[in-house]
Short mmCIF file of C-alpha atoms and ligand atoms in Angstrom, two decimals:
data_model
loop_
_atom_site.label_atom_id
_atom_site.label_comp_id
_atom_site.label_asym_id
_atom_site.label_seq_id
_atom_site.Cartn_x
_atom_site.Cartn_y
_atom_site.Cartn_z
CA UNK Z 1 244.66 31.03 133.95
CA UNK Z 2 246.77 32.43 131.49
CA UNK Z 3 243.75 34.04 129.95
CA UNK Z 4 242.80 35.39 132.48
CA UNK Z 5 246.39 36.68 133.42
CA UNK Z 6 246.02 38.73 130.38
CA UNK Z 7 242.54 40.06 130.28
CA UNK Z 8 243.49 41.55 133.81
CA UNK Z 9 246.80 43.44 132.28
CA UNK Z 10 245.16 44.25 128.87
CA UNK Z 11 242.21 45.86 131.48
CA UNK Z 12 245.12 47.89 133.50
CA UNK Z 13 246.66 48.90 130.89
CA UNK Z 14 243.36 50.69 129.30
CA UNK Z 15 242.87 52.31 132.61
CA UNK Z 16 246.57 53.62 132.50
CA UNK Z 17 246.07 55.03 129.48
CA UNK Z 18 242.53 56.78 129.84
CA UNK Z 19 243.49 58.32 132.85
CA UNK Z 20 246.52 59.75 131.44
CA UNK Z 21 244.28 61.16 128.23
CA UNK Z 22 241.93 62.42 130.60
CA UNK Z 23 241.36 65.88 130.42
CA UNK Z 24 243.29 67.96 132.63
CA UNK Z 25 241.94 70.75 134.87
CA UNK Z 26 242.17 73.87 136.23
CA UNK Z 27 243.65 72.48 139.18
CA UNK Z 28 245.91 69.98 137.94
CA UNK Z 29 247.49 72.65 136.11
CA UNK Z 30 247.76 74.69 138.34
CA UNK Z 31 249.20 72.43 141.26
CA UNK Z 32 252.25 71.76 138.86
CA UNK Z 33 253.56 75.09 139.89
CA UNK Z 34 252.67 74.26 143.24
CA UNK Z 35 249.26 76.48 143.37
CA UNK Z 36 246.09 75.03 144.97
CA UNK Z 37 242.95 76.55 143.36
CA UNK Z 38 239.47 76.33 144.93
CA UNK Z 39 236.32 78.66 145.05
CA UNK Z 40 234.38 79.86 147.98
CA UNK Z 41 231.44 77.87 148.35
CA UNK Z 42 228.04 78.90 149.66
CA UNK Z 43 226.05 76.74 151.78
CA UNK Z 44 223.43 76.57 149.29
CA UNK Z 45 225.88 74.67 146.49
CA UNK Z 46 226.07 71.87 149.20
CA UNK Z 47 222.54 71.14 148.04
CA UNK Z 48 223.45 71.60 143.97
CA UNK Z 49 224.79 68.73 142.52
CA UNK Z 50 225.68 70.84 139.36
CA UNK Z 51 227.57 73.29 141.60
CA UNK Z 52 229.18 70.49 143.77
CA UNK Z 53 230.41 68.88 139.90
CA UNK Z 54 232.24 72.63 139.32
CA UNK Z 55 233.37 72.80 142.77
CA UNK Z 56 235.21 69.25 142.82
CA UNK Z 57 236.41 69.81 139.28
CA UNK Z 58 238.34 73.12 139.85
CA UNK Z 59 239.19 73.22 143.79
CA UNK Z 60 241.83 71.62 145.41
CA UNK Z 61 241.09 74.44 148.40
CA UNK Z 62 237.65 75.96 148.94
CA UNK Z 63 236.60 78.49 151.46
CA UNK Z 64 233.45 78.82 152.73
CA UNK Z 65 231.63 82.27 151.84
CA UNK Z 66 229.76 82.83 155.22
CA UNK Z 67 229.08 79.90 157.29
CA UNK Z 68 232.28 80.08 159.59
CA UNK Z 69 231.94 83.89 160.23
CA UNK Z 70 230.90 84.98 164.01
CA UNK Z 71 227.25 85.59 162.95
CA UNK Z 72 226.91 82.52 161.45
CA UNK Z 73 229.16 80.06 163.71
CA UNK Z 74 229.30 81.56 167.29
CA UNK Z 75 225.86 83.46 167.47
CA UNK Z 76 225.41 83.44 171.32
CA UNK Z 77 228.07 83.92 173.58
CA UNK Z 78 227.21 80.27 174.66
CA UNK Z 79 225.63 79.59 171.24
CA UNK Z 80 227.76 77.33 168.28
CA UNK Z 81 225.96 76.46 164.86
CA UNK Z 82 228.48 73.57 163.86
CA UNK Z 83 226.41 72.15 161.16
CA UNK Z 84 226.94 74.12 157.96
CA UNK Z 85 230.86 73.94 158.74
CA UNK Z 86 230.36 70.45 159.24
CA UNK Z 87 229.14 69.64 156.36
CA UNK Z 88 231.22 71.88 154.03
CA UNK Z 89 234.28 69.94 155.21
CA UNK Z 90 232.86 66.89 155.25
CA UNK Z 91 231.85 67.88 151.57
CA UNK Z 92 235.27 68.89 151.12
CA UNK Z 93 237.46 65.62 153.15
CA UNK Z 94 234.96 63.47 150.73
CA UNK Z 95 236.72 65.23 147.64
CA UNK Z 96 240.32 65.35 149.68
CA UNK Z 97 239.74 69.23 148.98
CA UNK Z 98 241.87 71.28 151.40
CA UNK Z 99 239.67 73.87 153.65
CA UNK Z 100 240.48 77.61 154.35
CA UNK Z 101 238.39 78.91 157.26
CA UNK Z 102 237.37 82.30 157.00
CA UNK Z 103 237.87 83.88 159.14
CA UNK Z 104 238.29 84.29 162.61
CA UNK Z 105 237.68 87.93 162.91
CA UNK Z 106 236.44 90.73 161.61
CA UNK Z 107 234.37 93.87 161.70
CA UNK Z 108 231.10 92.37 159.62
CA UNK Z 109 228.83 89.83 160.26
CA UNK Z 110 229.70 90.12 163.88
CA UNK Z 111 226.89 88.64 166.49
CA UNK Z 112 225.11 91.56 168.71
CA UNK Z 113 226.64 89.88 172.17
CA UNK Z 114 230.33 91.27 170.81
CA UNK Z 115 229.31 94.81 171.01
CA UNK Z 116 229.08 95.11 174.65
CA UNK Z 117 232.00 93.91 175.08
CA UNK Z 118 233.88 96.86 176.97
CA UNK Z 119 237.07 95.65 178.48
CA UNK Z 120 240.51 94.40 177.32
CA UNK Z 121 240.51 91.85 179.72
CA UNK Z 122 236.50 90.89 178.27
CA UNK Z 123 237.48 90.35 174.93
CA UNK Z 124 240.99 88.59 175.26
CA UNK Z 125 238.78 85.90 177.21
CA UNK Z 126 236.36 85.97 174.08
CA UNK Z 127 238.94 86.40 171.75
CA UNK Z 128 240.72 83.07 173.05
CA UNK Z 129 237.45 80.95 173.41
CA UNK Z 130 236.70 81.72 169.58
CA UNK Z 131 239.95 80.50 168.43
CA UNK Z 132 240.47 77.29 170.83
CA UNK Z 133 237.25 76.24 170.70
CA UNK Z 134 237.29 76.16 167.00
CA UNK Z 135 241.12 75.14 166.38
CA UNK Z 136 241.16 72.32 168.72
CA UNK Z 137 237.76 71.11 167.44
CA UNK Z 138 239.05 71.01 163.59
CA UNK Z 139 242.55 70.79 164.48
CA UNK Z 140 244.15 68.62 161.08
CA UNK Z 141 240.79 69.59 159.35
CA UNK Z 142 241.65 72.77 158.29
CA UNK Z 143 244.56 73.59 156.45
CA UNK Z 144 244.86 77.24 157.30
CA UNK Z 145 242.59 80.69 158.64
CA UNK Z 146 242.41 83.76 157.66
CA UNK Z 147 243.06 84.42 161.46
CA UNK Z 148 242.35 88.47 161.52
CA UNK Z 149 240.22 89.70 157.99
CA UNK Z 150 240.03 94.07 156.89
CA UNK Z 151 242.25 95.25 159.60
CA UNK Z 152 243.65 98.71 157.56
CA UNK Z 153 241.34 101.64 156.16
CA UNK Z 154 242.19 102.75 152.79
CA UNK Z 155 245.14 105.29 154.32
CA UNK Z 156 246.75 102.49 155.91
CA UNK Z 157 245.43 103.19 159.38
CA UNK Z 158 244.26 100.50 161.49
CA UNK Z 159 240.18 100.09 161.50
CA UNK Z 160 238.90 100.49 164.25
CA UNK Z 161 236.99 97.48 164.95
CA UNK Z 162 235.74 96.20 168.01
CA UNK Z 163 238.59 94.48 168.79
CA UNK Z 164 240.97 97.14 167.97
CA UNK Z 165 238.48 99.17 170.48
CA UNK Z 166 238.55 96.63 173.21
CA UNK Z 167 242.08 95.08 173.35
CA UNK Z 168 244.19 97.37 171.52
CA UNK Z 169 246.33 97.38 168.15
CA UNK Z 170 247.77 94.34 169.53
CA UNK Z 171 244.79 92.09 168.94
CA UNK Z 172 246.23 90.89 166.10
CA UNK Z 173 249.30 89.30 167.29
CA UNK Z 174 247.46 88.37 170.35
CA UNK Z 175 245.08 85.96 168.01
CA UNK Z 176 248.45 84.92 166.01
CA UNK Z 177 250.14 83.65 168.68
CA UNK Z 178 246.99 81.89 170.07
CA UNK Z 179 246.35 80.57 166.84
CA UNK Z 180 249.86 79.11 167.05
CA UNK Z 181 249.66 78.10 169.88
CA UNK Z 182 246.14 76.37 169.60
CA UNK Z 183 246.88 73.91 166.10
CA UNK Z 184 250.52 74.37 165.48
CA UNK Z 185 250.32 72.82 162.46
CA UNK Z 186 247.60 75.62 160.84
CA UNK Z 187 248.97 78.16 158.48
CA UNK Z 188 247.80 81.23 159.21
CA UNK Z 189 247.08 84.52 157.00
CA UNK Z 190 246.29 88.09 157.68
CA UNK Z 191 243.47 88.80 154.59
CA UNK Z 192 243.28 92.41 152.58
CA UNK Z 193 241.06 94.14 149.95
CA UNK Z 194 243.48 96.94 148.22
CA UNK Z 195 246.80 95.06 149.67
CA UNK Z 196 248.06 93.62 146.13
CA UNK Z 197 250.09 96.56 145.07
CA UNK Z 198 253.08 97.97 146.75
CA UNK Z 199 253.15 101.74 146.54
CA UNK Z 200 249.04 101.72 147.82
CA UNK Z 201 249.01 103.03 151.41
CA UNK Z 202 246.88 100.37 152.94
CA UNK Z 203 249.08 97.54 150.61
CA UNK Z 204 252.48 99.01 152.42
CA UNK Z 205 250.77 99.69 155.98
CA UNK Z 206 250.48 96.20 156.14
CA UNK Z 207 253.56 94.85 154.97
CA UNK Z 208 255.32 97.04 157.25
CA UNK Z 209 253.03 95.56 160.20
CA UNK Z 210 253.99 91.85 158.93
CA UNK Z 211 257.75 92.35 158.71
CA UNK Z 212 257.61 93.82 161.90
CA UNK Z 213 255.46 90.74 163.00
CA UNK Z 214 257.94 88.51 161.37
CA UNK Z 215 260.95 90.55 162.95
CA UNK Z 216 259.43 90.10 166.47
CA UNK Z 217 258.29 86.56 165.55
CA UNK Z 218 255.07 86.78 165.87
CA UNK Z 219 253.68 83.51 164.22
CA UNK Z 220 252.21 84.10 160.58
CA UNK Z 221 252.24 81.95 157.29
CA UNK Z 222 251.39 84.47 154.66
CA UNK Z 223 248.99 87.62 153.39
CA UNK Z 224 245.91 86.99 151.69
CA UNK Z 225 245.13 89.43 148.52
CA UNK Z 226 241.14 89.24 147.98
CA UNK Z 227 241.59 91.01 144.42
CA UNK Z 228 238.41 92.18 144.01
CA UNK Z 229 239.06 93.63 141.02
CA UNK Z 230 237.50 95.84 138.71
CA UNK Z 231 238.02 97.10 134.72
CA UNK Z 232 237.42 100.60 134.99
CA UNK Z 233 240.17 100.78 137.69
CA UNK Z 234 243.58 100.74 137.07
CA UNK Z 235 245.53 97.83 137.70
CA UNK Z 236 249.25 97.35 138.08
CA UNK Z 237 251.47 93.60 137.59
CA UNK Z 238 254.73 95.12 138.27
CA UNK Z 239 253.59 96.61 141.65
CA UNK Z 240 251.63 93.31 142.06
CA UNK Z 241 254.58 91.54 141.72
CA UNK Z 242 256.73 93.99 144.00
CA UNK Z 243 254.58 93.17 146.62
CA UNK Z 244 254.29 89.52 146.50
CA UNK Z 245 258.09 89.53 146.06
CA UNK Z 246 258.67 91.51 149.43
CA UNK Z 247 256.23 89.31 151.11
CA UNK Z 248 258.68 86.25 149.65
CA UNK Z 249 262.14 88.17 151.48
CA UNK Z 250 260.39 87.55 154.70
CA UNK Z 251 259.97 84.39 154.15
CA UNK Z 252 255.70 84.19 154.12
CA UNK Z 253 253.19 83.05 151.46
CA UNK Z 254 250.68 85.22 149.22
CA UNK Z 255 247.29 83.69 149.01
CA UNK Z 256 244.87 85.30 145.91
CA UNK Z 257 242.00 84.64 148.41
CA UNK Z 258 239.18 85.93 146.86
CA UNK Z 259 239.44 86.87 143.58
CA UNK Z 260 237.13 88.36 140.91
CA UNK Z 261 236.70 91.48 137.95
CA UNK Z 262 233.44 93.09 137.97
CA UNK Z 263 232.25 95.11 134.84
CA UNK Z 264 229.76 97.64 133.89
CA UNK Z 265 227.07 95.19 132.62
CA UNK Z 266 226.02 94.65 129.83
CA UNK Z 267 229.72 93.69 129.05
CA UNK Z 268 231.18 95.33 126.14
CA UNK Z 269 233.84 93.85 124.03
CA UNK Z 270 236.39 96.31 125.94
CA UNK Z 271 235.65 95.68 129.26
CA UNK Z 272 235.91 91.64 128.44
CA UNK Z 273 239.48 91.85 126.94
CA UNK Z 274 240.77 93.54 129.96
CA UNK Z 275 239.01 91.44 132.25
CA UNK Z 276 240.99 88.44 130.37
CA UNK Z 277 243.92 90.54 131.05
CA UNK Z 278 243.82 90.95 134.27
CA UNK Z 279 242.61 87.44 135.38
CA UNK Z 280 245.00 85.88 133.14
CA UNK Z 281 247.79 88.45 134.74
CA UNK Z 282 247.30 86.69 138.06
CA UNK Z 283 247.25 83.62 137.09
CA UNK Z 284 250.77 83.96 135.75
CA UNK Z 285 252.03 85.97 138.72
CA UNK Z 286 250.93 82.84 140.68
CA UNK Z 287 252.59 80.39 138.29
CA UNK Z 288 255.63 82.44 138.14
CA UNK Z 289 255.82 83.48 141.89
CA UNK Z 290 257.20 80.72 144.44
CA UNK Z 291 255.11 81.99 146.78
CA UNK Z 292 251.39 82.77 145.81
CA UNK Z 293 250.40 79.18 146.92
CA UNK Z 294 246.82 79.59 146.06
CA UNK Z 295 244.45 81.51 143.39
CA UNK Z 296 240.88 81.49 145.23
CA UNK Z 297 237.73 82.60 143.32
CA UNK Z 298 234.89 84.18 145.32
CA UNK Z 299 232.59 81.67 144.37
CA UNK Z 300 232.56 80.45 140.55
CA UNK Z 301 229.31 81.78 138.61
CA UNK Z 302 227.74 85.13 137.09
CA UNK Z 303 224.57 83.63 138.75
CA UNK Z 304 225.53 83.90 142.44
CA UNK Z 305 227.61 86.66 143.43
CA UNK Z 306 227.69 89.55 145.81
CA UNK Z 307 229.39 91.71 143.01
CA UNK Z 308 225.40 93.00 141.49
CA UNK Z 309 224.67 93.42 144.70
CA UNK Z 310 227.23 95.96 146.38
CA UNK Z 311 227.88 97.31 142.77
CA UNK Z 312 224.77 98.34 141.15
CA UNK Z 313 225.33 98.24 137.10
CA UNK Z 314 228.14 95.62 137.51
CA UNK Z 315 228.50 92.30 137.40
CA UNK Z 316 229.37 89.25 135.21
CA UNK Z 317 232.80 89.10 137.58
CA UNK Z 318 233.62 85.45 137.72
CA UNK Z 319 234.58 82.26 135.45
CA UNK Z 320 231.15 80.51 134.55
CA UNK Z 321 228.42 82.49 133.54
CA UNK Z 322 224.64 82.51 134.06
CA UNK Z 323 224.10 78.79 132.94
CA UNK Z 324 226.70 77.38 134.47
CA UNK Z 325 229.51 77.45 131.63
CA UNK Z 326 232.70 78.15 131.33
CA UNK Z 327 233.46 81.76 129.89
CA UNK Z 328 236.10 82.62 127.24
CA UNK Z 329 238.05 84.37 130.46
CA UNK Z 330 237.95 80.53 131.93
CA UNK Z 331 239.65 79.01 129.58
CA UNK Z 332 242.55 82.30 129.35
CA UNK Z 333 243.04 81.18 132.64
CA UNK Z 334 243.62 77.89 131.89
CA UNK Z 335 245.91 78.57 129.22
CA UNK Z 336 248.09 80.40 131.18
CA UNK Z 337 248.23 77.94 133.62
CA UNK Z 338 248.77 75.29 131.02
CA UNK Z 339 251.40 77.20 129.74
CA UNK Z 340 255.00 76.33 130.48
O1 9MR J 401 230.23 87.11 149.73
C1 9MR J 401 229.89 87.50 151.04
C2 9MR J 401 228.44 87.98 151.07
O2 9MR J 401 227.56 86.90 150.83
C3 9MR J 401 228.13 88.63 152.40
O3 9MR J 401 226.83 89.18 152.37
C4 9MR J 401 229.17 89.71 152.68
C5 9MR J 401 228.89 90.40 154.01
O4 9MR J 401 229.81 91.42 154.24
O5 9MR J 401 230.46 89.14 152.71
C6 9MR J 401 230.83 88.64 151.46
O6 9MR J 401 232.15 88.14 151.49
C7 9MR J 401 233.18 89.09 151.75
C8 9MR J 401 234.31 88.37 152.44
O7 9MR J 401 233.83 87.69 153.57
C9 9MR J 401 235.43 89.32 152.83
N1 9MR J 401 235.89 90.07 151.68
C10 9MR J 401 234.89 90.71 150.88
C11 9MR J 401 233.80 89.69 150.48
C12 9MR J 401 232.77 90.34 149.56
O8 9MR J 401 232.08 91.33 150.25
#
């Protein structure tokens, strides 16, 4: 008995210790300054065991890259394709990953039955189906939405989508407060490309929208930054850090949603070192500042991105490379993270 007493403490004691020598991540790095990490996820990784290995190991949030858009989810104005979404959070509940949807709306990747749409009244009633009938069915699945996705053109003017069209400049809070309304518990986020620094028109167009959102209160949870980033252009921390500190006054979270930094491929030394720079300047903005609560890839590997394809000549814009390893700019990132 005795024995056997302490075989089973020598035996807990081993675990104790391995676990606490085993190597720490990305993510658990990260989360000690209170900042989730995660990837967006096509539905093609669900059936790659090597992708679903990097996926669990650095993502304590995923998003899914095009499965819960319109096109994709809601095809038919009667129509719902549930099982890609299904299994991505299944996927993800299985991992206790946290789940972003993206997004709710948006001008791309829109089904055909939304264009004839011609009425306020019309698309309020679509509007409201879309978000209920998703919320309620993954209501305390999914952690938060990027409710409204691309609302600005570059000189901060509001795009004119087919819901701007349709309902007004007021679709926005109109989906916010159904939102709310429909899974109180959701966070919500308005998402940008070219919102991260203050001073850019489209970057202070819609932080003047949100503090009037938040002055009127009109339910929101933060502002996504995508941070599709690139080394020939110009890129600014302080103004970064303006921004995401403006967004903290009102009291609302900045999520790095989608982040990568495309090059002119073949990569030369140059353009490497200030990719490292810049990725590993955003990871310390998000350790640093209270409020970035999450730095998001879009997706994880040289391999699969849409970078080569909207870009022509660029590429090699993420963390793992071709073959599925880390890159130099990986482990920069994990520094800084690591870092006190
Ligand atoms: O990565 C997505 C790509 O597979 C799609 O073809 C494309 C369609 O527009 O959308 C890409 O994802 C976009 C995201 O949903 C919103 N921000 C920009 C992303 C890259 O284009």
């Amino acid at each position: 008995m005795k024995k056997t007493l302490v075989l089973i403490f020598s035996l807990g004691l081993v675990s104790i210790l391995l676990s606490s020598c085993a190597k720490k991540t990305l993510k658990d790095y990260a989360a000690k300054h209170g900042v989730k990490t995660g990837v967006a996820v096509a539905v093609s990784d669900l059936n790659n065991e090597e992708h679903l290995q990097i996926i669990r190991e650095n993502s304590s949030i995923v998003v899914a890259e095009n499965c819960m858009k319109w096109e994709s989810v809601h095809p038919g104005k009667t129509t719902w394709n549930w099982n890609e979404v299904d299994r991505m959070i299944e996927f993800a509940e299985k991992n206790k990953i946290a789940v972003k949807w993206h997004t709710l709306f948006w001008h791309n990747q829109n089904p055909r039955f939304l264009s004839s749409l011609e009425t306020r009244e019309q698309a309020l009633e679509v509007m409201d189906e879309h978000i209920t009938t998703i919320m309620t069915r993954y209501k305390g699945r999914i952690s938060e939405y990027d409710v409204v996705n691309e609302m600005f053109n570059e000189d901060g003017t509001m795009r004119e989508t087919i819901w701007y069209k349709t309902i007004g400049p007021d679709y926005i809070e109109h989906a916010l407060i159904k939102a709310r309304e429909t899974d109180p518990n959701a966070k919500l986020f308005l998402n940008e490309y070219n919102n991260e620094e203050q001073g850019n028109k489209k970057a202070d167009a819609m932080y003047e929208m949100v503090k009037d959102f938040v002055k009127r209160g009109i339910p929101i949870d933060g502002v996504g930054f995508q941070l599709h980033l690139a080394t020939i252009y110009p890129y600014n921390a302080v103004a970064v850090k303006s921004n995401i500190r403006r967004y903290a006054d009102l009291g609302l979270e900045v999520s790095f949603s989608e982040v990568d930094v495309r090059m002119p491929v073949p990569p030369s030394e140059n353009s490497l070192k200030t990719q490292t720079k810049i990725y590993s300047s955003l990871a310390k903005l998000a350790k640093e500042e209270p409020n970035v609560t999450s730095f998001i890839t879009w997706g994880f590997t040289d391999k699969q991105s849409w970078v080569p394809y909207t870009f022509t000549g660029y590429g090699d814009a993420l963390l793992y490379n071709r073959d599925l390893k880390k890159k130099p700019v990986y482990e920069a990132v994990l520094q800084e993270f690591a870092k006190k």
